mmCIF file of C-alpha atoms in Angstrom:
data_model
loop_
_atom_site.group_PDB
_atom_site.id
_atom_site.type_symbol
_atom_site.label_atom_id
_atom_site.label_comp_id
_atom_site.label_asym_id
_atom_site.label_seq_id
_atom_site.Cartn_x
_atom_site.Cartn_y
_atom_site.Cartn_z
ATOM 1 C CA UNK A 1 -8.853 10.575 35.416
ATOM 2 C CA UNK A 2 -6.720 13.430 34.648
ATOM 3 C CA UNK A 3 -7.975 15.411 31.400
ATOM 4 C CA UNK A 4 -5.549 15.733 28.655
ATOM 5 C CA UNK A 5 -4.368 19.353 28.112
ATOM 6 C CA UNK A 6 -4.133 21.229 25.276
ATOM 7 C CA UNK A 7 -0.964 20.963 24.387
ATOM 8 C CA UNK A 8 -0.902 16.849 24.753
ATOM 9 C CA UNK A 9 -4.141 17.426 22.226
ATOM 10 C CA UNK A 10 -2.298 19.409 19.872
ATOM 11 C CA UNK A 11 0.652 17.004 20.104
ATOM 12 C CA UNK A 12 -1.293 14.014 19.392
ATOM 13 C CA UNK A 13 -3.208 15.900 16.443
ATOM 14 C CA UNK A 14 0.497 16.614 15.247
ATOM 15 C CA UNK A 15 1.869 12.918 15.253
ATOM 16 C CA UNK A 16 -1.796 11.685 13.571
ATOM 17 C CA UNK A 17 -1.086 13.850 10.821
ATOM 18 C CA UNK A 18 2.780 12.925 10.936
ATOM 19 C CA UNK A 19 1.942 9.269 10.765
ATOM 20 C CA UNK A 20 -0.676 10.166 7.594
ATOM 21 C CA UNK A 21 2.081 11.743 5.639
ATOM 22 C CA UNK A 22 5.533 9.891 6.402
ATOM 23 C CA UNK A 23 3.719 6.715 5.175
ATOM 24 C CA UNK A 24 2.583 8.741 1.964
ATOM 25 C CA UNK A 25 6.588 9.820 1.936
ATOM 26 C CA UNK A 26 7.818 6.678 2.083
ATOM 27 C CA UNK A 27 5.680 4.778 -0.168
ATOM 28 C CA UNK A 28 7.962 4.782 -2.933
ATOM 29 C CA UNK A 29 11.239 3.325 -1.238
ATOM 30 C CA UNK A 30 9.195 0.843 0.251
ATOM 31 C CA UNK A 31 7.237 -0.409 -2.675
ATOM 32 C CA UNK A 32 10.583 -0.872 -3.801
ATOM 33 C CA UNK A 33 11.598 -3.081 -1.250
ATOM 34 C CA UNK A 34 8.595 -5.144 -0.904
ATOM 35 C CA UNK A 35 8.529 -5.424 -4.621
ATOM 36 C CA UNK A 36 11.924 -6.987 -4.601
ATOM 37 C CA UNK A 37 10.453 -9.044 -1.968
ATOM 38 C CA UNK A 38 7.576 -10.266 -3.265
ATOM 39 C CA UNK A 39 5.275 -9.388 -0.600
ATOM 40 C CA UNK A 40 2.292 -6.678 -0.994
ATOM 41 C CA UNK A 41 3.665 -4.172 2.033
ATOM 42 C CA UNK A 42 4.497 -3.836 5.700
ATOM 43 C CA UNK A 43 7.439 -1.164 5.787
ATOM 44 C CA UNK A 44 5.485 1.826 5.458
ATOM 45 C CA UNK A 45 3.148 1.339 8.246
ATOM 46 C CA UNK A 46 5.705 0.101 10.239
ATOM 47 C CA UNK A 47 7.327 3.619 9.604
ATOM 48 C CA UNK A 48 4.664 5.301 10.100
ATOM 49 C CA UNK A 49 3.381 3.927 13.509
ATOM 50 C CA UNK A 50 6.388 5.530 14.814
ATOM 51 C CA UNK A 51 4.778 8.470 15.251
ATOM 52 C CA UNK A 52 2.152 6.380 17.060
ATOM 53 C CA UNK A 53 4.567 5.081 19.458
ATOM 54 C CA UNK A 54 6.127 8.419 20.402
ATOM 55 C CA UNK A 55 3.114 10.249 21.278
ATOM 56 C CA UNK A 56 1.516 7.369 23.659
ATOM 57 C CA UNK A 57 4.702 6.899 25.070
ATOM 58 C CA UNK A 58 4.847 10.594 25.706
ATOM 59 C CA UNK A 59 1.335 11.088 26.893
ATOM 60 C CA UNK A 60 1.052 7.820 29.214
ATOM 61 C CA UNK A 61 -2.887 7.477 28.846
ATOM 62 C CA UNK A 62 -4.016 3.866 27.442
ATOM 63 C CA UNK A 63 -6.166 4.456 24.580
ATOM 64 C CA UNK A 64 -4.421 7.340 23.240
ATOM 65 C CA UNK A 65 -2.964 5.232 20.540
ATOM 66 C CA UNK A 66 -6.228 3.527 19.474
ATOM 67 C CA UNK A 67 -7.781 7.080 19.619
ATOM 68 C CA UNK A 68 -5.097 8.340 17.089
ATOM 69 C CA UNK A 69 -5.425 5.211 15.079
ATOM 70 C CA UNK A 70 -9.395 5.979 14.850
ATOM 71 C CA UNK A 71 -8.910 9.892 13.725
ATOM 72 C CA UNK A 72 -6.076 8.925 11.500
ATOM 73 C CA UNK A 73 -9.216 6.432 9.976
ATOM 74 C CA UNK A 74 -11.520 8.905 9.853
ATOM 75 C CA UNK A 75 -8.616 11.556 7.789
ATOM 76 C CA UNK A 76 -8.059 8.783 5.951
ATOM 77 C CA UNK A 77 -11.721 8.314 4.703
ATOM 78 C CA UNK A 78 -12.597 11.690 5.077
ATOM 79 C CA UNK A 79 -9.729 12.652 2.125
ATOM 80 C CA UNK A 80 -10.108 9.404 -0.210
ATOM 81 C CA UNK A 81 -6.805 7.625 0.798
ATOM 82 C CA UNK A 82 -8.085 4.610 2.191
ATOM 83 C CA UNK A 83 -6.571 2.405 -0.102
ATOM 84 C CA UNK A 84 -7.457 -1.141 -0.688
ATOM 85 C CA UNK A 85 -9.124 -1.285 2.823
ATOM 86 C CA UNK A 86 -12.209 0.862 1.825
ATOM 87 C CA UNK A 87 -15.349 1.412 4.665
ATOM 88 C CA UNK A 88 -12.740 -0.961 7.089
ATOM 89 C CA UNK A 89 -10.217 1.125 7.489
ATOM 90 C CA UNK A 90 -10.851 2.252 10.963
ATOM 91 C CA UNK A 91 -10.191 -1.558 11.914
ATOM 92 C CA UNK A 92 -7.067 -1.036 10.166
ATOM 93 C CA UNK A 93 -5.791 1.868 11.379
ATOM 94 C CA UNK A 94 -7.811 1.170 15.111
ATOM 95 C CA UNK A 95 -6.141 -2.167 16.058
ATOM 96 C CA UNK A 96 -2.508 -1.227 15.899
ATOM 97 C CA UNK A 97 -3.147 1.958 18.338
ATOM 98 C CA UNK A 98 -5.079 -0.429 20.580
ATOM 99 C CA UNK A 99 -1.573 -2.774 20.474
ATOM 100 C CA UNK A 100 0.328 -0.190 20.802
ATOM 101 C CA UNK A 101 -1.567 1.030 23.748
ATOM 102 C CA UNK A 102 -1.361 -2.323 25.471
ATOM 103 C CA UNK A 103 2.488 -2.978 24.802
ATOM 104 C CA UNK A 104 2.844 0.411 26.366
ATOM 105 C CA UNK A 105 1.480 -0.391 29.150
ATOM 106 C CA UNK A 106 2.218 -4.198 30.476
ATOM 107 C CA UNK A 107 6.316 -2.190 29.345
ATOM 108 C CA UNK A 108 5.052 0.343 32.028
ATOM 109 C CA UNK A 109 3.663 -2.213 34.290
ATOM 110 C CA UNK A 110 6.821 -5.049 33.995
ATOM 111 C CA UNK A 111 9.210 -1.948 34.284
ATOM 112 C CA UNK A 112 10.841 -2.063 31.113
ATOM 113 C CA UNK A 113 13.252 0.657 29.719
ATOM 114 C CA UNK A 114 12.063 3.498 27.589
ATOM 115 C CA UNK A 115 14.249 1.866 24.563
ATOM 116 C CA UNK A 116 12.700 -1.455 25.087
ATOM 117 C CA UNK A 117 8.818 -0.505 25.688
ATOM 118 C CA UNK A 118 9.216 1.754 21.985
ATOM 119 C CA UNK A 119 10.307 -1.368 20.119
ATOM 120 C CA UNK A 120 8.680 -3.746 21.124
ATOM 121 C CA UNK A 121 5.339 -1.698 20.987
ATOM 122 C CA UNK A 122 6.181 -0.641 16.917
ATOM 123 C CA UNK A 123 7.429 -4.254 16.708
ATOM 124 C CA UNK A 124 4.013 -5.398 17.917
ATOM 125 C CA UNK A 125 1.678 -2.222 16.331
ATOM 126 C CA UNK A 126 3.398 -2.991 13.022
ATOM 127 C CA UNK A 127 2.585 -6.802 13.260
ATOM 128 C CA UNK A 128 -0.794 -6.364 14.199
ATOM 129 C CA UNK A 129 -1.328 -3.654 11.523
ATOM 130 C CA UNK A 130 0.267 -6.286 8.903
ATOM 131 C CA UNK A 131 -2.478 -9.294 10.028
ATOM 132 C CA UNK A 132 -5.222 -6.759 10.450
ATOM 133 C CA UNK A 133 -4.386 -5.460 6.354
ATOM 134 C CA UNK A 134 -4.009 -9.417 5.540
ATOM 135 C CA UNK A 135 -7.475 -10.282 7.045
ATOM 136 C CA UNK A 136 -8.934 -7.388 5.254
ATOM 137 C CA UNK A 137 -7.303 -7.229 1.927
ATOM 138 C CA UNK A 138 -4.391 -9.542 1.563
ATOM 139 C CA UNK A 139 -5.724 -13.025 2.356
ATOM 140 C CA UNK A 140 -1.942 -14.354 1.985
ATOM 141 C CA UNK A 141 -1.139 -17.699 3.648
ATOM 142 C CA UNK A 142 1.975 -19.813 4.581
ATOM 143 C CA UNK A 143 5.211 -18.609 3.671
ATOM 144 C CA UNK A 144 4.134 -15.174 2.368
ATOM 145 C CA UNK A 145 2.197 -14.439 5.257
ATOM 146 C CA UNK A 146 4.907 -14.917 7.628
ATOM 147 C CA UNK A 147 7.913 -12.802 5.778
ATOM 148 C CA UNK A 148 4.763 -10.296 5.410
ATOM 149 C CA UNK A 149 4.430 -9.841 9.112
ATOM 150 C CA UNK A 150 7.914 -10.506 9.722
ATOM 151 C CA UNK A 151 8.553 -7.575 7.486
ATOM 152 C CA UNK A 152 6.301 -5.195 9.046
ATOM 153 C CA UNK A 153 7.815 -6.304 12.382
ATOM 154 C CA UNK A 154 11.470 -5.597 11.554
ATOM 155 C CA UNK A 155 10.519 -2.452 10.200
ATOM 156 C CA UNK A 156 8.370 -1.159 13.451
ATOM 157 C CA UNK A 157 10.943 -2.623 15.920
ATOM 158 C CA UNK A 158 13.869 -0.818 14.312
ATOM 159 C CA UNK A 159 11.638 2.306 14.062
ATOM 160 C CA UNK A 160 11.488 1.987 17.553
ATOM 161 C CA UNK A 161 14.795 3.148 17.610
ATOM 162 C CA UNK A 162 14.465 6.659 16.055
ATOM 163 C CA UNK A 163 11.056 6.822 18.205
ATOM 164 C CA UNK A 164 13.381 6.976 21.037
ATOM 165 C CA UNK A 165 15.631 9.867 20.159
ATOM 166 C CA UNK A 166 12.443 11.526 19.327
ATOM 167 C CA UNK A 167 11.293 11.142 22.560
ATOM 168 C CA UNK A 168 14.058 11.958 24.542
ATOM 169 C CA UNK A 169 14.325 15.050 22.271
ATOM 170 C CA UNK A 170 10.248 16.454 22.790
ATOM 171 C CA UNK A 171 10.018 15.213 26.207
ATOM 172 C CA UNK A 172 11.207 18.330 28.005
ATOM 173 C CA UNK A 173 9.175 20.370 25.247
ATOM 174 C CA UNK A 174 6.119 18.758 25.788
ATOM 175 C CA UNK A 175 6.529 18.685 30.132
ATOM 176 C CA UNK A 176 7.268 21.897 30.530
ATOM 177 C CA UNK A 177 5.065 24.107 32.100
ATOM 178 C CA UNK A 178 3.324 26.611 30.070
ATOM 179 C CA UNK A 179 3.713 30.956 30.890
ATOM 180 C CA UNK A 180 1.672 31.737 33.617
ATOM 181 C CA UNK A 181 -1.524 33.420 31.871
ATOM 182 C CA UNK A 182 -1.796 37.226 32.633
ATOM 183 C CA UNK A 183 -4.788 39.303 32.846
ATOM 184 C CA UNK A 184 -4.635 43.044 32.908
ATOM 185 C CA UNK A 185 -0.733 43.073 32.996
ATOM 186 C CA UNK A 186 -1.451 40.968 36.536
ATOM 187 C CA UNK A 187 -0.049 37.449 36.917
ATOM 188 C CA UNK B 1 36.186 1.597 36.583
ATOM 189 C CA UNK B 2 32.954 -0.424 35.198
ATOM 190 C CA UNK B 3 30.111 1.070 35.108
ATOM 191 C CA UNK B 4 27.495 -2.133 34.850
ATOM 192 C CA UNK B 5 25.250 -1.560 32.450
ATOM 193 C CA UNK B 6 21.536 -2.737 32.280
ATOM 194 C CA UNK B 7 20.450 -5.740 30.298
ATOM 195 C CA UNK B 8 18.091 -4.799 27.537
ATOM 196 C CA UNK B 9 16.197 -6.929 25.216
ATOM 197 C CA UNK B 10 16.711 -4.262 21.841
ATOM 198 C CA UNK B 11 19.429 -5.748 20.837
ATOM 199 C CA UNK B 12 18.771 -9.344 20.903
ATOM 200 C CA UNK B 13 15.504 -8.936 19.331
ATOM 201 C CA UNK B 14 16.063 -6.769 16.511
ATOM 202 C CA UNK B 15 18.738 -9.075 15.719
ATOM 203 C CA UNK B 16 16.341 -12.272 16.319
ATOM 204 C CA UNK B 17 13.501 -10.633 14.286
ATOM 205 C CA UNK B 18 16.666 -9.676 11.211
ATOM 206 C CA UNK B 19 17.587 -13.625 11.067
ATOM 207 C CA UNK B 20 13.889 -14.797 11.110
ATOM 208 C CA UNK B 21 12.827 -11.996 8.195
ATOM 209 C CA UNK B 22 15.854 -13.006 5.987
ATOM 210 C CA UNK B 23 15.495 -16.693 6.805
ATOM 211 C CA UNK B 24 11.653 -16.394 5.150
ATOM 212 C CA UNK B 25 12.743 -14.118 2.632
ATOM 213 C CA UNK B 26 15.443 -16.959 1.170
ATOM 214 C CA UNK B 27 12.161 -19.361 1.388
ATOM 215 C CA UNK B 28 9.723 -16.856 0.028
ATOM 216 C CA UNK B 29 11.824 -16.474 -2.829
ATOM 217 C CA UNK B 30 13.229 -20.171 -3.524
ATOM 218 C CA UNK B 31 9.533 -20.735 -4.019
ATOM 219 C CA UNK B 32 8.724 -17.935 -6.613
ATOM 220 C CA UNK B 33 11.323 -18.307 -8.332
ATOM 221 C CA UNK B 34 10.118 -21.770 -9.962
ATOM 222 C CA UNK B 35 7.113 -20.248 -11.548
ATOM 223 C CA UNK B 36 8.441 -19.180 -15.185
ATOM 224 C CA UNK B 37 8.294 -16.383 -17.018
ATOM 225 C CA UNK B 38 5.656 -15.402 -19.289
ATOM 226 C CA UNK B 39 4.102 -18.343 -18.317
ATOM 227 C CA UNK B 40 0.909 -19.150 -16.122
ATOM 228 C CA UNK B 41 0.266 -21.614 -13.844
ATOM 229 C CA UNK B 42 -2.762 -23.622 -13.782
ATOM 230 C CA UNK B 43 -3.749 -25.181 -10.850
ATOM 231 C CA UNK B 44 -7.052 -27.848 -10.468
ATOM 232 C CA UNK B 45 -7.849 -31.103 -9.633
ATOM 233 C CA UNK B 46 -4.594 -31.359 -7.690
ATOM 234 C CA UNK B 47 -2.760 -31.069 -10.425
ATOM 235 C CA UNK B 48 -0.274 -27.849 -11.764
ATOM 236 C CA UNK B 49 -0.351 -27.416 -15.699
ATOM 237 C CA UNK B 50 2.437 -24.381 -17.254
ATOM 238 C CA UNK B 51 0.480 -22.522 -19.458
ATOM 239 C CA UNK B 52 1.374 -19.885 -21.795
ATOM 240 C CA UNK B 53 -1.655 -16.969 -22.979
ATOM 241 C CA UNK B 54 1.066 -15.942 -25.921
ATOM 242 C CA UNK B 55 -0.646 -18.610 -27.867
ATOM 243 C CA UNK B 56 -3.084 -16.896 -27.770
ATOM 244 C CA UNK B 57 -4.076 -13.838 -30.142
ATOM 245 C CA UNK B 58 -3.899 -10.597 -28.457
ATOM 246 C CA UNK B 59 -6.771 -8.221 -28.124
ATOM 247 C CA UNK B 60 -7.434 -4.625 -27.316
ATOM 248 C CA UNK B 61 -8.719 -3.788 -24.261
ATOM 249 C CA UNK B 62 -10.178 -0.618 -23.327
ATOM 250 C CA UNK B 63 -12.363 0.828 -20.626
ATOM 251 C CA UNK B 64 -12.277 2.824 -17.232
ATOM 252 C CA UNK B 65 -11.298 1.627 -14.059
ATOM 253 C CA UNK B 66 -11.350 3.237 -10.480
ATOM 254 C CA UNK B 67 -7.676 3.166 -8.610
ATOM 255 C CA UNK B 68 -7.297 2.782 -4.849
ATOM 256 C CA UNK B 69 -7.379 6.370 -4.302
ATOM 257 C CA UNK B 70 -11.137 6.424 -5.973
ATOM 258 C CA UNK B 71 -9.939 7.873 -9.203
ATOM 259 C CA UNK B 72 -10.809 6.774 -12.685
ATOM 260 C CA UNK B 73 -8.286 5.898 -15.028
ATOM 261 C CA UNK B 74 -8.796 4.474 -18.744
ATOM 262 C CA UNK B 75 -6.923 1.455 -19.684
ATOM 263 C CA UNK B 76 -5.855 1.050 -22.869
ATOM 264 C CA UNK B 77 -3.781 -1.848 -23.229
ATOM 265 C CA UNK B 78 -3.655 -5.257 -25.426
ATOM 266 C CA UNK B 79 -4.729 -8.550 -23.441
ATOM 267 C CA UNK B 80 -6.967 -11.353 -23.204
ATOM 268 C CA UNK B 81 -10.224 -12.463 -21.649
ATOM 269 C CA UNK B 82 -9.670 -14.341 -18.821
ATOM 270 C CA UNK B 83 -12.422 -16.573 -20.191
ATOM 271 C CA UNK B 84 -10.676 -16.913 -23.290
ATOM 272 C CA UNK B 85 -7.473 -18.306 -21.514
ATOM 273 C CA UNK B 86 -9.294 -20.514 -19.228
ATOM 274 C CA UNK B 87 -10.811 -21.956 -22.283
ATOM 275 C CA UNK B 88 -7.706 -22.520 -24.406
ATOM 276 C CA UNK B 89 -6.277 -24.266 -21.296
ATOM 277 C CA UNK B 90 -8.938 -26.495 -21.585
ATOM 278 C CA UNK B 91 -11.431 -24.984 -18.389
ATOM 279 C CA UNK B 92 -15.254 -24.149 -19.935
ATOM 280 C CA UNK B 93 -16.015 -20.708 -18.202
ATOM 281 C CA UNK B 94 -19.969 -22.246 -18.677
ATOM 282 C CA UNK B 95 -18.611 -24.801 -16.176
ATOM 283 C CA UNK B 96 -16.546 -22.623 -13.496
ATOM 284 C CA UNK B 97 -18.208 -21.284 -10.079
ATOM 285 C CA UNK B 98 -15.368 -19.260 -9.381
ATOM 286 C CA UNK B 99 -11.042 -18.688 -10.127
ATOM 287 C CA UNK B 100 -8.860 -17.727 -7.896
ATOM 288 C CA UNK B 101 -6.018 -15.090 -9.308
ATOM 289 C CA UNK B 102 -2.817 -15.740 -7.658
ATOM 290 C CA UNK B 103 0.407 -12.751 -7.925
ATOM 291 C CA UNK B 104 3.352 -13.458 -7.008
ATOM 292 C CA UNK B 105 3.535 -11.513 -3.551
ATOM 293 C CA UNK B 106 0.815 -13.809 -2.792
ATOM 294 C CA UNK B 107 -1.655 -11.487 -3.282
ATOM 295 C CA UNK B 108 -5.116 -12.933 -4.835
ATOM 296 C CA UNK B 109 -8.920 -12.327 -5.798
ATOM 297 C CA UNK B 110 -11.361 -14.501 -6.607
ATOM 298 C CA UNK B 111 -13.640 -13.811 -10.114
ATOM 299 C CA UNK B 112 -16.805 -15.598 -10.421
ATOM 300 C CA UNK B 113 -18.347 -17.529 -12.989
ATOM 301 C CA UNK B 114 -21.014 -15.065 -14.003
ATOM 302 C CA UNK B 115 -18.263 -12.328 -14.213
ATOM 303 C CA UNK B 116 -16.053 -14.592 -16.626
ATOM 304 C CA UNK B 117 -18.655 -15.541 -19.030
ATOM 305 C CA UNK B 118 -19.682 -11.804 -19.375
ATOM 306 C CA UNK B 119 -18.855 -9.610 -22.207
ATOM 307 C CA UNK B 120 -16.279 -6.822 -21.652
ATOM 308 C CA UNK B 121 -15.645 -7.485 -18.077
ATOM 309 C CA UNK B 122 -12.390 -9.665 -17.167
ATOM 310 C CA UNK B 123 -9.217 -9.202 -18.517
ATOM 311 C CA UNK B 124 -5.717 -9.956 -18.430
ATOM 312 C CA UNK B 125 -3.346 -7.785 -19.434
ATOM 313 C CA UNK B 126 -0.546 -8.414 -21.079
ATOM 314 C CA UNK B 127 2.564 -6.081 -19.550
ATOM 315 C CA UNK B 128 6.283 -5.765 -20.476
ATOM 316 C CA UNK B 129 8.724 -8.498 -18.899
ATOM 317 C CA UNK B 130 6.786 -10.728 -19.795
ATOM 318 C CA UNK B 131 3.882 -10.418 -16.962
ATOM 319 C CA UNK B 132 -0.066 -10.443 -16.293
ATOM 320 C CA UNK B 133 -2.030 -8.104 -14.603
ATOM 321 C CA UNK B 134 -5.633 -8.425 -13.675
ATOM 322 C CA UNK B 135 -8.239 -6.226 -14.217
ATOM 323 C CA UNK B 136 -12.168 -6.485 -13.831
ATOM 324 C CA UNK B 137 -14.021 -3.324 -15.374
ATOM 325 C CA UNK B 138 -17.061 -2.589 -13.359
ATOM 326 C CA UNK B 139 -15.508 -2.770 -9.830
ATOM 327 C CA UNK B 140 -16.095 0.324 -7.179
ATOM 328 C CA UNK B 141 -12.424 -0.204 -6.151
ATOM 329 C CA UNK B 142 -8.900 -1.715 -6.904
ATOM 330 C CA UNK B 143 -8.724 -4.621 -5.102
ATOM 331 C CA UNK B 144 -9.552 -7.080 -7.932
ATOM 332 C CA UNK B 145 -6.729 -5.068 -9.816
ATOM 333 C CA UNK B 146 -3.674 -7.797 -9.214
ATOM 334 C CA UNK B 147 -0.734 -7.420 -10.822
ATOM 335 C CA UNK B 148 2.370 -9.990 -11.986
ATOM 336 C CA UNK B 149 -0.402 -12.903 -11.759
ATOM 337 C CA UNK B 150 1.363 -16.515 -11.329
ATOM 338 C CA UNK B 151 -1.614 -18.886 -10.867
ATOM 339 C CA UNK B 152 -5.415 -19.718 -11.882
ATOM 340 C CA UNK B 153 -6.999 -21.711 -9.360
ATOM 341 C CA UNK B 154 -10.627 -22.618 -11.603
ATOM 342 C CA UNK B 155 -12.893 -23.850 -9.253
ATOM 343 C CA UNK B 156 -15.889 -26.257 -11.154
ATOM 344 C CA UNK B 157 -19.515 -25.770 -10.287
ATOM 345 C CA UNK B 158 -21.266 -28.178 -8.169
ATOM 346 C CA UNK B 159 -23.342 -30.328 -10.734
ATOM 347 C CA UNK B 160 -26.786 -29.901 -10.408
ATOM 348 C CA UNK B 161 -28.652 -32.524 -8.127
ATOM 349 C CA UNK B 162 -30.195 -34.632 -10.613
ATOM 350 C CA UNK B 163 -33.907 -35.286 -9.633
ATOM 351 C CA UNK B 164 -35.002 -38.605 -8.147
ATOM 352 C CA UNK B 165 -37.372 -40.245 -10.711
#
């Protein structure tokens, strides 16, 4: 298996942290919402697995997106933000990447569009990131379980949107090849 | 000229996922909107009993608890304990193995019996609006903390096996 190079590392690094912080960003808009709603959260993960979806779509390797989800745990406990979750975070964070990762790669496999594969896998990361939270912490049934995830499905599928412009935007960035390294003025 | 364009499944399913998210919203809400305000619900032996805690006298409550992002914060607020409701709505902590706290986002934690009948350690506040919040001093964490509380769900204590004689 091809290694990853350093600038897919760094990239990856970059969208962990991304992730970290949009959801911290966006906490207050969508405490709002879910407040009006009734139900205890689901659009700011679902925002902030976007950054999830753009880096393993952009570096094709299945378990990147697990991988991010663990270090994005590890920040996480590392820093004190673990919320609610406490010592399970890592499941928390961990299973959506592993969706994600899967989504990404049966899209892949069944030949579906770049547009379709980014949705449905922030559609799916954000579900699975709503049901891990609920099994963990939540414990809602019935009705509110269902507009939870449904919630936190909406939100990741239509961040699948933006996801795509981003990718379409880094793409070329992130492919191109890097300066051929000189040594002693020689290339 | 048409240029044919390729089928993609975006569009359908955001729009499928939209319907099925407002559809349980409307139902979500329906349902929460029947519990009153300012009022409890209390919910055992199959049955649902509306209680009010105003009856009750307030009390100050003060002490430290530790927020979800491990810092301590003192509370200093007027409430009741949640032994002292249970009671006035007719539940004897003494008999009670557990109750379940209920919000109205669905959220819920469960208190035991030995944590209601001690001193100083279960609370509910009583917050603007009129609404309830939860709080159990002692905890490592915030996840007992549950705020705009609907429902008590007392569960009795198995009665003790009485001995053959």
């Amino acid at each position: 298996m091809k290694r990853l190079t350093l600038r897919e590392l760094l990239f990856l690094a970059l969208c962990c942290d991304l992730g970290l912080v949009s959801k911290r960003l966006i906490a207050p808009a969508a405490n709002a919402v879910t407040g009006l709603l009734r139900i205890p959260g689901g659009i700011g993960t679902g925002f902030s697995l976007l950054f999830l979806t753009v880096a393993c779509e952009l570096v094709p390797r299945f378990g990147c997106g697990a991988a991010m989800g663990f270090v994005q745990s590890m920040i996480a406990l590392m820093t004190g933000r673990v919320g609610s979750m406490g010592a399970l975070s890592p499941v928390g964070y961990t299973v959506p990447g592993l969706v994600i990762d899967l989504v990404l790669l049966l899209g892949r496999r069944f030949g579906l569009d770049r547009r379709d594969r980014l949705v449905l896998s922030g559609m799916a990361g954000s579900a699975a990131a709503a049901l891990a939270a609920n099994l963990i912490v939540f414990h809602l049934r019935g009705v509110p379980l269902a507009l939870y995830v449904l919630v936190a499905a909406t939100t990741g599928a239509l961040c699948g949107l933006p996801a795509c412009r981003i990718v379409r935007l880094v793409s070329p960035v992130l492919s191109a090849r890097p300066e051929p390294e000189r040594r002693n003025g020689i290339l | 000229m048409v240029i044919p364009m390729k089928k993609t499944l975006t569009p359908r399913l955001l729009l499928t996922l939209v319907l099925l998210t407002a559809a349980a919203a409307a139902v979500h809400l329906a349902c929460a909107s029947e519990t009153v305000p300012g009022a409890l619900v209390l919910e055992a032996d199959g049955k649902e009993t509306a209680f009010s805690p105003d009856t009750l006298p307030v009390i100050p409550v003060e002490g430290e608890i530790v927020n979800g992002r491990d810092e301590v914060r003192t509370v200093r607020e007027e409430g009741w304990a949640l032994g002292d409701v249970l009671k006035a709505a007719g539940f004897d902590p003494a008999g009670l193995a557990s109750v379940t706290v209920l919000a109205a986002d669905g959220y819920s934690a469960a208190v035991t019996g030995g944590e209601l009948r001690e001193e100083g350690r279960v609370y509910l506040l009583r917050r603007e609006g009129p609404s309830f919040r939860l709080i159990v001093f002692g905890d490592p964490d915030s996840r007992r903390s549950v705020k705009d509380v609907v429902r008590l769900i007392p569960e009795k204590a198995a009665e003790a096996a009485v001995p053959a004689a």
